[in-house]
Short mmCIF file of N, CA and C in Angstrom, two decimals:
data_model
loop_
_atom_site.label_atom_id
_atom_site.label_comp_id
_atom_site.label_asym_id
_atom_site.label_seq_id
_atom_site.Cartn_x
_atom_site.Cartn_y
_atom_site.Cartn_z
N MET K 153 -19.09 -11.27 -21.96
CA MET K 153 -20.12 -10.28 -21.47
C MET K 153 -19.87 -8.81 -22.09
N GLU K 154 -20.89 -8.60 -22.70
CA GLU K 154 -21.06 -7.38 -23.29
C GLU K 154 -21.62 -6.38 -22.48
N ILE K 155 -20.78 -5.19 -22.44
CA ILE K 155 -20.69 -3.98 -21.72
C ILE K 155 -21.08 -2.79 -22.42
N GLU K 156 -22.46 -2.18 -22.44
CA GLU K 156 -22.69 -1.06 -22.96
C GLU K 156 -22.80 0.43 -22.01
N TYR K 157 -21.98 1.22 -22.81
CA TYR K 157 -21.95 2.89 -21.99
C TYR K 157 -22.72 3.77 -22.72
N LYS K 158 -23.60 4.30 -21.53
CA LYS K 158 -24.48 5.27 -21.89
C LYS K 158 -24.13 6.60 -21.12
N VAL K 159 -24.05 7.95 -21.94
CA VAL K 159 -24.25 9.31 -21.32
C VAL K 159 -25.36 9.89 -21.10
N ASN K 160 -25.59 10.19 -20.07
CA ASN K 160 -26.70 10.84 -19.45
C ASN K 160 -28.25 10.07 -19.87
N HIS K 161 -27.82 8.81 -19.57
CA HIS K 161 -29.14 7.82 -19.65
C HIS K 161 -29.81 7.91 -18.02
N PRO K 162 -30.96 8.20 -18.00
CA PRO K 162 -31.75 8.16 -16.87
C PRO K 162 -31.76 6.71 -16.13
N ILE K 163 -31.07 7.16 -14.92
CA ILE K 163 -31.27 5.95 -13.76
C ILE K 163 -32.08 6.27 -12.67
N THR K 164 -32.84 5.13 -11.96
CA THR K 164 -33.43 5.60 -10.82
C THR K 164 -32.71 5.59 -9.41
N PRO K 165 -33.17 6.06 -8.74
CA PRO K 165 -32.54 6.33 -7.36
C PRO K 165 -32.16 4.85 -6.54
N ASN K 166 -33.35 4.00 -6.98
CA ASN K 166 -33.29 2.54 -6.46
C ASN K 166 -32.23 1.84 -7.33
N GLN K 167 -31.94 1.72 -8.70
CA GLN K 167 -30.59 1.50 -9.15
C GLN K 167 -29.52 1.92 -8.94
N TYR K 168 -29.33 3.05 -8.75
CA TYR K 168 -27.95 3.91 -8.02
C TYR K 168 -27.39 2.98 -6.47
N ILE K 169 -28.69 3.01 -5.66
CA ILE K 169 -28.51 2.51 -4.30
C ILE K 169 -28.26 1.13 -4.44
N GLU K 170 -29.07 0.50 -5.42
CA GLU K 170 -28.70 -1.26 -5.20
C GLU K 170 -27.06 -1.30 -5.93
N LEU K 171 -26.58 -0.60 -6.87
CA LEU K 171 -25.61 -0.75 -7.46
C LEU K 171 -24.30 -0.23 -6.14
N VAL K 172 -24.38 1.08 -5.78
CA VAL K 172 -23.44 1.59 -4.66
C VAL K 172 -23.45 0.45 -3.59
N ASN K 173 -24.50 -0.08 -3.01
CA ASN K 173 -24.62 -0.99 -1.98
C ASN K 173 -23.71 -2.04 -2.21
N LYS K 174 -23.31 -2.61 -3.36
CA LYS K 174 -22.62 -3.60 -3.80
C LYS K 174 -21.08 -3.30 -3.89
N THR K 175 -20.79 -2.14 -3.38
CA THR K 175 -19.44 -1.63 -3.40
C THR K 175 -18.83 -1.12 -1.69
N ALA K 176 -17.72 -1.01 -1.75
CA ALA K 176 -17.51 -0.22 -0.49
C ALA K 176 -17.96 1.30 -0.15
N LEU K 177 -18.24 1.95 -1.42
CA LEU K 177 -18.69 3.05 -1.48
C LEU K 177 -20.02 3.39 -0.87
N GLY K 178 -20.65 2.05 -0.71
CA GLY K 178 -21.99 2.30 -0.15
C GLY K 178 -22.05 2.50 1.43
N GLU K 179 -21.01 2.65 2.03
CA GLU K 179 -20.83 2.68 3.49
C GLU K 179 -20.87 4.71 3.71
N ARG K 180 -20.16 5.05 2.42
CA ARG K 180 -19.98 6.79 2.49
C ARG K 180 -21.11 7.50 1.59
N ARG K 181 -22.06 6.79 1.38
CA ARG K 181 -23.05 7.53 0.51
C ARG K 181 -24.43 7.27 1.49
N PRO K 182 -25.33 8.47 1.40
CA PRO K 182 -26.60 8.44 1.93
C PRO K 182 -27.63 7.45 1.39
N THR K 183 -27.17 5.95 1.35
CA THR K 183 -28.56 5.23 0.39
C THR K 183 -29.62 4.86 0.85
N GLU K 184 -29.71 5.47 2.30
CA GLU K 184 -30.90 5.05 3.43
C GLU K 184 -31.90 6.33 3.04
N ASN K 185 -31.31 7.38 2.55
CA ASN K 185 -32.17 8.49 2.00
C ASN K 185 -32.26 8.50 0.76
N GLU K 186 -33.76 8.22 0.00
CA GLU K 186 -33.90 8.45 -1.17
C GLU K 186 -33.73 9.73 -1.91
N THR K 187 -34.45 10.64 -0.93
CA THR K 187 -34.80 12.04 -1.87
C THR K 187 -33.25 12.58 -1.84
N ILE K 188 -32.29 12.15 -0.85
CA ILE K 188 -30.79 12.84 -1.52
C ILE K 188 -30.34 12.23 -2.46
N ILE K 189 -30.69 11.03 -2.71
CA ILE K 189 -30.06 10.47 -3.94
C ILE K 189 -30.53 10.82 -5.19
N LYS K 190 -32.01 11.09 -4.90
CA LYS K 190 -32.73 11.57 -6.24
C LYS K 190 -32.23 13.08 -6.67
N GLY K 191 -32.17 13.59 -5.67
CA GLY K 191 -31.17 14.84 -6.04
C GLY K 191 -29.86 14.83 -6.31
N MET K 192 -29.01 14.15 -5.81
CA MET K 192 -27.71 13.80 -6.20
C MET K 192 -27.83 13.53 -8.05
N LEU K 193 -28.57 12.50 -8.23
CA LEU K 193 -28.86 12.11 -9.87
C LEU K 193 -29.33 13.33 -10.55
N GLU K 194 -30.25 14.16 -10.12
CA GLU K 194 -31.19 14.91 -11.02
C GLU K 194 -30.28 16.11 -11.25
N ASN K 195 -29.29 16.52 -10.49
CA ASN K 195 -28.58 17.53 -10.08
C ASN K 195 -27.26 17.39 -10.71
N SER K 196 -26.79 16.05 -11.16
CA SER K 196 -25.44 15.76 -12.03
C SER K 196 -25.80 16.33 -13.30
N ASN K 197 -24.63 16.96 -13.95
CA ASN K 197 -24.97 17.30 -15.43
C ASN K 197 -23.96 16.25 -16.49
N LEU K 198 -23.53 15.46 -15.82
CA LEU K 198 -22.82 14.33 -16.67
C LEU K 198 -22.66 13.09 -16.11
N VAL K 199 -23.46 12.06 -16.51
CA VAL K 199 -23.70 10.70 -15.68
C VAL K 199 -23.17 9.74 -16.93
N VAL K 200 -22.09 8.93 -16.77
CA VAL K 200 -21.81 7.91 -17.70
C VAL K 200 -22.12 6.94 -16.87
N THR K 201 -23.09 5.72 -17.54
CA THR K 201 -23.34 4.53 -16.96
C THR K 201 -23.19 3.01 -17.83
N ALA K 202 -22.68 2.20 -17.17
CA ALA K 202 -22.40 1.01 -17.70
C ALA K 202 -23.14 -0.17 -17.51
N TRP K 203 -23.45 -0.83 -18.51
CA TRP K 203 -24.84 -1.74 -18.49
C TRP K 203 -24.38 -3.13 -18.67
N VAL K 204 -24.80 -4.04 -18.42
CA VAL K 204 -24.88 -5.33 -18.82
C VAL K 204 -26.17 -6.09 -18.78
N ASP K 205 -26.76 -5.98 -20.16
CA ASP K 205 -27.88 -6.09 -20.50
C ASP K 205 -29.14 -5.17 -19.53
N ASP K 206 -30.04 -5.11 -18.89
CA ASP K 206 -30.77 -4.10 -18.39
C ASP K 206 -30.10 -3.80 -16.91
N GLN K 207 -29.01 -4.45 -16.60
CA GLN K 207 -28.74 -4.50 -15.19
C GLN K 207 -27.39 -3.36 -15.22
N LEU K 208 -27.45 -2.36 -14.29
CA LEU K 208 -26.43 -1.38 -13.97
C LEU K 208 -25.44 -1.55 -13.38
N VAL K 209 -24.29 -1.58 -13.71
CA VAL K 209 -22.98 -2.17 -13.36
C VAL K 209 -22.12 -1.24 -13.12
N GLY K 210 -22.14 0.08 -13.41
CA GLY K 210 -21.07 1.00 -13.15
C GLY K 210 -21.69 2.41 -13.32
N ILE K 211 -20.99 3.19 -12.96
CA ILE K 211 -21.28 4.63 -12.69
C ILE K 211 -20.15 5.57 -12.51
N ALA K 212 -20.34 6.71 -13.61
CA ALA K 212 -19.20 7.90 -13.06
C ALA K 212 -20.17 9.21 -13.11
N ARG K 213 -20.48 9.48 -11.94
CA ARG K 213 -21.26 10.61 -11.72
C ARG K 213 -20.50 11.98 -11.73
N SER K 214 -20.87 12.98 -12.16
CA SER K 214 -20.05 14.25 -12.45
C SER K 214 -20.78 15.48 -12.21
N MET K 215 -20.17 16.43 -11.95
CA MET K 215 -20.77 17.85 -11.98
C MET K 215 -19.62 18.63 -13.24
N THR K 216 -20.03 19.31 -13.88
CA THR K 216 -19.06 19.95 -14.74
C THR K 216 -19.51 21.16 -15.32
N ASP K 217 -18.58 21.89 -15.86
CA ASP K 217 -18.95 23.16 -16.93
C ASP K 217 -18.37 22.78 -18.12
N PHE K 218 -18.00 21.78 -18.26
CA PHE K 218 -17.42 21.16 -19.25
C PHE K 218 -15.96 21.56 -20.28
N HIS K 219 -15.78 22.85 -19.66
CA HIS K 219 -14.43 23.38 -20.21
C HIS K 219 -13.24 23.49 -19.64
N TYR K 220 -13.27 23.78 -18.24
CA TYR K 220 -12.07 23.92 -17.29
C TYR K 220 -12.29 22.85 -16.24
N CYS K 221 -13.39 22.52 -15.44
CA CYS K 221 -13.50 21.56 -14.57
C CYS K 221 -14.39 20.76 -14.43
N CYS K 222 -14.27 19.45 -14.18
CA CYS K 222 -14.99 18.19 -14.07
C CYS K 222 -14.88 17.46 -12.68
N TYR K 223 -15.68 17.65 -11.86
CA TYR K 223 -15.80 17.28 -10.64
C TYR K 223 -16.30 15.68 -10.49
N LEU K 224 -15.60 14.85 -10.55
CA LEU K 224 -16.09 13.22 -10.78
C LEU K 224 -16.36 12.54 -9.27
N SER K 225 -17.64 12.94 -8.84
CA SER K 225 -18.05 12.57 -7.78
C SER K 225 -18.33 11.07 -7.05
N ASP K 226 -18.66 10.22 -8.27
CA ASP K 226 -18.79 9.06 -7.58
C ASP K 226 -18.35 7.96 -9.15
N LEU K 227 -17.37 7.27 -8.63
CA LEU K 227 -17.06 6.30 -9.89
C LEU K 227 -17.37 4.83 -8.87
N VAL K 228 -18.12 4.21 -9.66
CA VAL K 228 -18.70 2.98 -9.22
C VAL K 228 -18.79 1.73 -9.70
N VAL K 229 -18.31 0.64 -9.63
CA VAL K 229 -18.25 -0.37 -10.24
C VAL K 229 -18.51 -1.72 -9.25
N ASP K 230 -19.76 -2.31 -10.06
CA ASP K 230 -20.13 -3.66 -9.23
C ASP K 230 -18.97 -4.50 -8.64
N GLU K 231 -18.67 -4.64 -7.48
CA GLU K 231 -17.43 -5.23 -7.00
C GLU K 231 -17.32 -6.93 -7.84
N SER K 232 -18.27 -7.58 -8.25
CA SER K 232 -18.47 -8.85 -8.69
C SER K 232 -17.56 -8.87 -10.06
N ILE K 233 -17.58 -7.81 -10.83
CA ILE K 233 -16.93 -7.56 -11.95
C ILE K 233 -16.17 -6.45 -12.07
N GLN K 234 -15.17 -6.16 -11.14
CA GLN K 234 -14.23 -4.79 -10.82
C GLN K 234 -12.89 -5.86 -11.45
N SER K 235 -11.94 -5.15 -12.00
CA SER K 235 -10.70 -5.53 -12.18
C SER K 235 -11.08 -5.85 -13.83
N MET K 236 -11.82 -5.24 -14.49
CA MET K 236 -12.18 -5.74 -15.96
C MET K 236 -12.02 -4.51 -16.90
N GLY K 237 -11.55 -3.30 -16.25
CA GLY K 237 -11.63 -2.02 -17.03
C GLY K 237 -12.51 -1.12 -17.06
N ILE K 238 -13.66 -1.46 -16.36
CA ILE K 238 -15.11 -0.55 -16.75
C ILE K 238 -14.87 0.71 -15.93
N GLY K 239 -14.10 0.64 -14.81
CA GLY K 239 -13.80 2.12 -14.13
C GLY K 239 -13.10 2.83 -14.90
N LYS K 240 -12.07 2.44 -15.58
CA LYS K 240 -11.19 3.23 -16.67
C LYS K 240 -12.11 3.77 -17.70
N TYR K 241 -12.61 2.70 -18.30
CA TYR K 241 -13.63 3.39 -19.51
C TYR K 241 -14.60 4.30 -19.06
N LEU K 242 -15.09 4.10 -17.92
CA LEU K 242 -16.34 5.15 -17.43
C LEU K 242 -15.64 6.51 -17.43
N ILE K 243 -14.20 6.70 -16.89
CA ILE K 243 -13.35 7.66 -16.96
C ILE K 243 -13.04 8.44 -18.23
N LEU K 244 -12.95 7.28 -19.23
CA LEU K 244 -12.88 7.95 -20.47
C LEU K 244 -13.77 8.33 -21.19
N VAL K 245 -15.06 7.86 -21.05
CA VAL K 245 -16.22 8.43 -21.97
C VAL K 245 -16.45 9.68 -21.16
N THR K 246 -16.16 9.85 -19.71
CA THR K 246 -16.33 10.93 -18.87
C THR K 246 -15.59 12.23 -19.66
N ALA K 247 -14.23 11.99 -19.68
CA ALA K 247 -13.23 12.61 -20.53
C ALA K 247 -13.57 13.02 -21.97
N GLU K 248 -14.17 12.00 -22.76
CA GLU K 248 -14.56 12.45 -23.83
C GLU K 248 -15.67 13.38 -23.91
N SER K 249 -16.52 13.53 -23.00
CA SER K 249 -17.84 14.12 -22.86
C SER K 249 -17.59 15.64 -22.49
N VAL K 250 -16.33 16.05 -22.04
CA VAL K 250 -15.79 17.41 -22.01
C VAL K 250 -14.78 17.91 -22.70
N SER K 251 -14.37 19.06 -23.05
CA SER K 251 -13.43 19.52 -23.88
C SER K 251 -12.03 18.87 -23.30
N GLU K 252 -11.19 18.96 -24.21
CA GLU K 252 -9.85 18.51 -23.90
C GLU K 252 -9.13 19.23 -22.69
N SER K 253 -9.28 20.43 -22.92
CA SER K 253 -8.48 21.28 -21.57
C SER K 253 -9.36 21.19 -20.31
N CYS K 254 -10.40 20.21 -20.16
CA CYS K 254 -11.13 20.26 -18.83
C CYS K 254 -10.68 19.21 -17.76
N LYS K 255 -10.11 19.88 -16.76
CA LYS K 255 -9.64 18.87 -15.63
C LYS K 255 -10.68 17.82 -15.17
N ILE K 256 -10.10 16.69 -14.68
CA ILE K 256 -11.24 15.81 -13.86
C ILE K 256 -10.58 15.92 -12.58
N VAL K 257 -11.47 16.20 -11.32
CA VAL K 257 -10.99 16.24 -10.24
C VAL K 257 -12.06 15.41 -9.48
N LEU K 258 -11.25 14.79 -8.50
CA LEU K 258 -11.86 13.86 -7.67
C LEU K 258 -11.80 13.70 -5.99
N LEU K 259 -12.35 13.18 -5.50
CA LEU K 259 -11.91 12.90 -3.89
C LEU K 259 -11.88 11.28 -3.67
N SER K 260 -10.81 10.73 -3.45
CA SER K 260 -10.75 9.26 -3.38
C SER K 260 -11.28 8.65 -2.08
N ALA K 261 -12.14 7.52 -2.27
CA ALA K 261 -12.62 6.80 -0.88
C ALA K 261 -11.27 6.03 -0.66
N PRO K 262 -11.02 6.31 0.70
CA PRO K 262 -10.01 5.55 1.29
C PRO K 262 -9.22 3.99 0.86
N LYS K 263 -10.45 3.37 0.46
CA LYS K 263 -10.25 2.22 -0.01
C LYS K 263 -9.49 2.04 -1.81
N ALA K 264 -9.77 3.29 -2.29
CA ALA K 264 -9.64 3.22 -3.77
C ALA K 264 -8.03 4.12 -3.78
N GLU K 265 -7.50 4.62 -2.80
CA GLU K 265 -6.43 6.05 -2.70
C GLU K 265 -5.41 5.24 -3.92
N GLY K 266 -5.07 3.99 -3.89
CA GLY K 266 -4.03 3.60 -4.62
C GLY K 266 -4.28 3.46 -6.10
N TYR K 267 -5.60 3.20 -6.37
CA TYR K 267 -6.11 3.09 -7.71
C TYR K 267 -5.74 4.14 -8.70
N TYR K 268 -6.07 5.43 -8.38
CA TYR K 268 -6.01 6.39 -9.25
C TYR K 268 -4.58 6.92 -9.77
N SER K 269 -3.58 6.59 -8.90
CA SER K 269 -2.43 6.86 -9.51
C SER K 269 -2.04 5.84 -10.47
N LYS K 270 -2.13 4.55 -10.37
CA LYS K 270 -2.06 3.89 -11.35
C LYS K 270 -2.64 3.98 -12.69
N ILE K 271 -3.74 4.67 -12.57
CA ILE K 271 -4.24 5.24 -14.15
C ILE K 271 -4.25 6.28 -14.29
N GLY K 272 -3.30 7.16 -13.97
CA GLY K 272 -2.81 8.34 -14.30
C GLY K 272 -3.16 9.61 -13.61
N PHE K 273 -3.99 9.41 -12.80
CA PHE K 273 -4.23 10.74 -11.89
C PHE K 273 -2.97 11.15 -11.16
N VAL K 274 -2.94 12.35 -10.74
CA VAL K 274 -2.03 13.15 -10.16
C VAL K 274 -2.38 13.56 -8.77
N GLU K 275 -1.90 13.02 -7.47
CA GLU K 275 -2.38 13.52 -6.23
C GLU K 275 -2.05 14.85 -5.97
N HIS K 276 -3.26 15.48 -5.54
CA HIS K 276 -3.10 16.96 -5.15
C HIS K 276 -3.23 17.01 -3.49
N ASN K 277 -2.81 17.55 -3.22
CA ASN K 277 -2.84 17.43 -1.35
C ASN K 277 -3.56 19.04 -0.78
N SER K 278 -4.25 19.49 -1.74
CA SER K 278 -4.57 20.74 -1.09
C SER K 278 -6.23 20.82 -1.21
N ALA K 279 -6.93 19.90 -0.87
CA ALA K 279 -8.21 19.62 -1.05
C ALA K 279 -8.91 19.96 0.17
N TRP K 280 -10.09 20.79 0.16
CA TRP K 280 -10.52 21.06 1.69
C TRP K 280 -12.26 20.86 1.61
N VAL K 281 -12.29 20.40 2.78
CA VAL K 281 -13.93 19.78 2.78
C VAL K 281 -14.60 20.37 3.78
N LEU K 282 -15.90 21.20 3.39
CA LEU K 282 -16.55 21.68 4.83
C LEU K 282 -18.01 20.81 4.92
N THR K 283 -18.15 19.90 5.67
CA THR K 283 -19.08 19.21 5.91
C THR K 283 -20.37 19.94 6.98
N ASP K 284 -19.85 20.89 7.60
CA ASP K 284 -20.93 21.18 8.73
C ASP K 284 -20.89 22.46 8.67
N VAL K 285 -22.12 23.32 7.73
CA VAL K 285 -21.83 24.94 7.32
C VAL K 285 -21.92 25.70 8.82
N SER K 286 -22.47 25.07 10.05
CA SER K 286 -22.34 26.02 11.35
C SER K 286 -20.74 25.98 11.67
N GLN K 287 -19.79 25.34 11.44
CA GLN K 287 -18.53 25.40 11.45
C GLN K 287 -17.72 26.56 10.63
N LEU K 288 -18.41 27.11 10.02
CA LEU K 288 -17.97 28.12 8.89
C LEU K 288 -17.63 29.40 9.76
N VAL K 289 -16.49 29.87 9.61
CA VAL K 289 -16.01 31.29 10.79
C VAL K 289 -16.23 32.33 9.61
N LEU K 290 -17.22 33.20 10.39
CA LEU K 290 -17.67 34.37 9.53
C LEU K 290 -16.99 35.57 10.15
N PRO K 291 -16.94 36.83 9.51
CA PRO K 291 -16.37 37.98 10.37
C PRO K 291 -17.18 38.22 11.38
#
């Protein structure tokens, strides 16, 4: 099987949804809302994809300034072909697309927590998430 990697190659919301729903990440993404998915794709400024023929099999979707920080929001590989190094290569192509000093940061899905330390990521325990802006405490 030959895998082709592409940087910022357009994908449709349906292609994204179909891939994500083949993985455990599907339960953590709003795949029922195409408007949100479309916005996620349109506003990501670094998207690395993996293809087998015309089939999307992997994606690393990031937001970055290309110099200091790259937030890797999605790392997805079709579960039927995981353990072939596709995820690692998606991260490598992401890293090659930003400056050498740029840090890649991500929040792990619970089922993938053990994966990232095995491939060289360092755990950082001070991440904070605001999921409901109405909970923001103002002066």
